[in-house]
């Protein structure tokens, strides 16, 4: 993709523990096409995709691997009663995001939320403080039935849950949006799809091939795998992003 003055967006699909894939994508873009990251107008995401949008500058997968190790301590992984994933995510954000993260994110980061009262999608892009930003990200990751508590409340005095339930890839319909997903499908950067897939579905704006490999990825999204598997996902993200750049003239 040649550098130009044209405006563009980047949108990350929600994908749970498959977020390690995004670390590889980021590493490739940072090394080979940094202008794509520096010049992006809107960074959009739902659930773990929103987390990736918020930590674009972290340049590291180390804490994701640590999260996986913590999740695997319980017999049932992340759904074990002794495991508090939201607490781990909050600690990660508090540690990795700078104190002025809300200023850097306002007007640039668009977090997808689902309003509990009517199921409507809400995109939040203005944040009053670092805590306000973190709370929005926590809400966007809150998948009902996966966590012990019922709802998380954002600062607008509304109840919200996982943004992936209403719009899993914000601004994906715009031609100038680079869509990124760890599921094989029609996203701009995604794993190469097997020719042996049964059908294509759209899960709240994310194209997903129905095949056995994607079915396995769904399981990994909810149940964290070994750190070695996460590292492999990171490598695959790098390779797929490199292929995207090559096909688009970079």
mmCIF file with all atom_site columns, C-alpha atoms in Angstrom, residues 20 36 40 64 68 80 84 94 159 163 165 167 174 180 232 245-246:
data_model
loop_
_atom_site.group_PDB
_atom_site.id
_atom_site.type_symbol
_atom_site.label_atom_id
_atom_site.label_alt_id
_atom_site.label_comp_id
_atom_site.label_asym_id
_atom_site.label_entity_id
_atom_site.label_seq_id
_atom_site.pdbx_PDB_ins_code
_atom_site.Cartn_x
_atom_site.Cartn_y
_atom_site.Cartn_z
_atom_site.occupancy
_atom_site.B_iso_or_equiv
_atom_site.pdbx_formal_charge
_atom_site.auth_seq_id
_atom_site.auth_comp_id
_atom_site.auth_asym_id
_atom_site.auth_atom_id
_atom_site.pdbx_PDB_model_num
ATOM 1  C CA . UNK A 1 20  ? -2.197  -12.314 20.242 1.00 0.00 ? 20  UNK A CA 1
ATOM 2  C CA . UNK A 1 36  ? -0.245  3.315   8.382  1.00 0.00 ? 36  UNK A CA 1
ATOM 3  C CA . UNK A 1 40  ? -4.590  6.455   10.881 1.00 0.00 ? 40  UNK A CA 1
ATOM 4  C CA . UNK A 1 64  ? -0.924  -11.272 26.843 1.00 0.00 ? 64  UNK A CA 1
ATOM 5  C CA . UNK A 1 68  ? -2.814  -16.779 29.373 1.00 0.00 ? 68  UNK A CA 1
ATOM 6  C CA . UNK A 1 80  ? -12.974 -20.905 36.945 1.00 0.00 ? 80  UNK A CA 1
ATOM 7  C CA . UNK A 1 84  ? -10.857 -12.794 37.739 1.00 0.00 ? 84  UNK A CA 1
ATOM 8  C CA . UNK A 1 94  ? -3.438  0.524   34.376 1.00 0.00 ? 94  UNK A CA 1
ATOM 9  C CA . UNK A 1 159 ? -25.314 -0.480  31.546 1.00 0.00 ? 159 UNK A CA 1
ATOM 10 C CA . UNK A 1 163 ? -19.577 -4.483  21.913 1.00 0.00 ? 163 UNK A CA 1
ATOM 11 C CA . UNK A 1 165 ? -22.724 -8.502  20.452 1.00 0.00 ? 165 UNK A CA 1
ATOM 12 C CA . UNK A 1 167 ? -21.042 -4.430  16.143 1.00 0.00 ? 167 UNK A CA 1
ATOM 13 C CA . UNK A 1 174 ? -16.289 2.211   4.890  1.00 0.00 ? 174 UNK A CA 1
ATOM 14 C CA . UNK A 1 180 ? -8.344  -7.002  10.784 1.00 0.00 ? 180 UNK A CA 1
ATOM 15 C CA . UNK A 1 232 ? 2.404   -18.918 16.954 1.00 0.00 ? 232 UNK A CA 1
ATOM 16 C CA . UNK A 1 245 ? 1.240   -5.053  2.412  1.00 0.00 ? 245 UNK A CA 1
ATOM 17 C CA . UNK A 1 246 ? 2.759   -7.023  -0.444 1.00 0.00 ? 246 UNK A CA 1
#
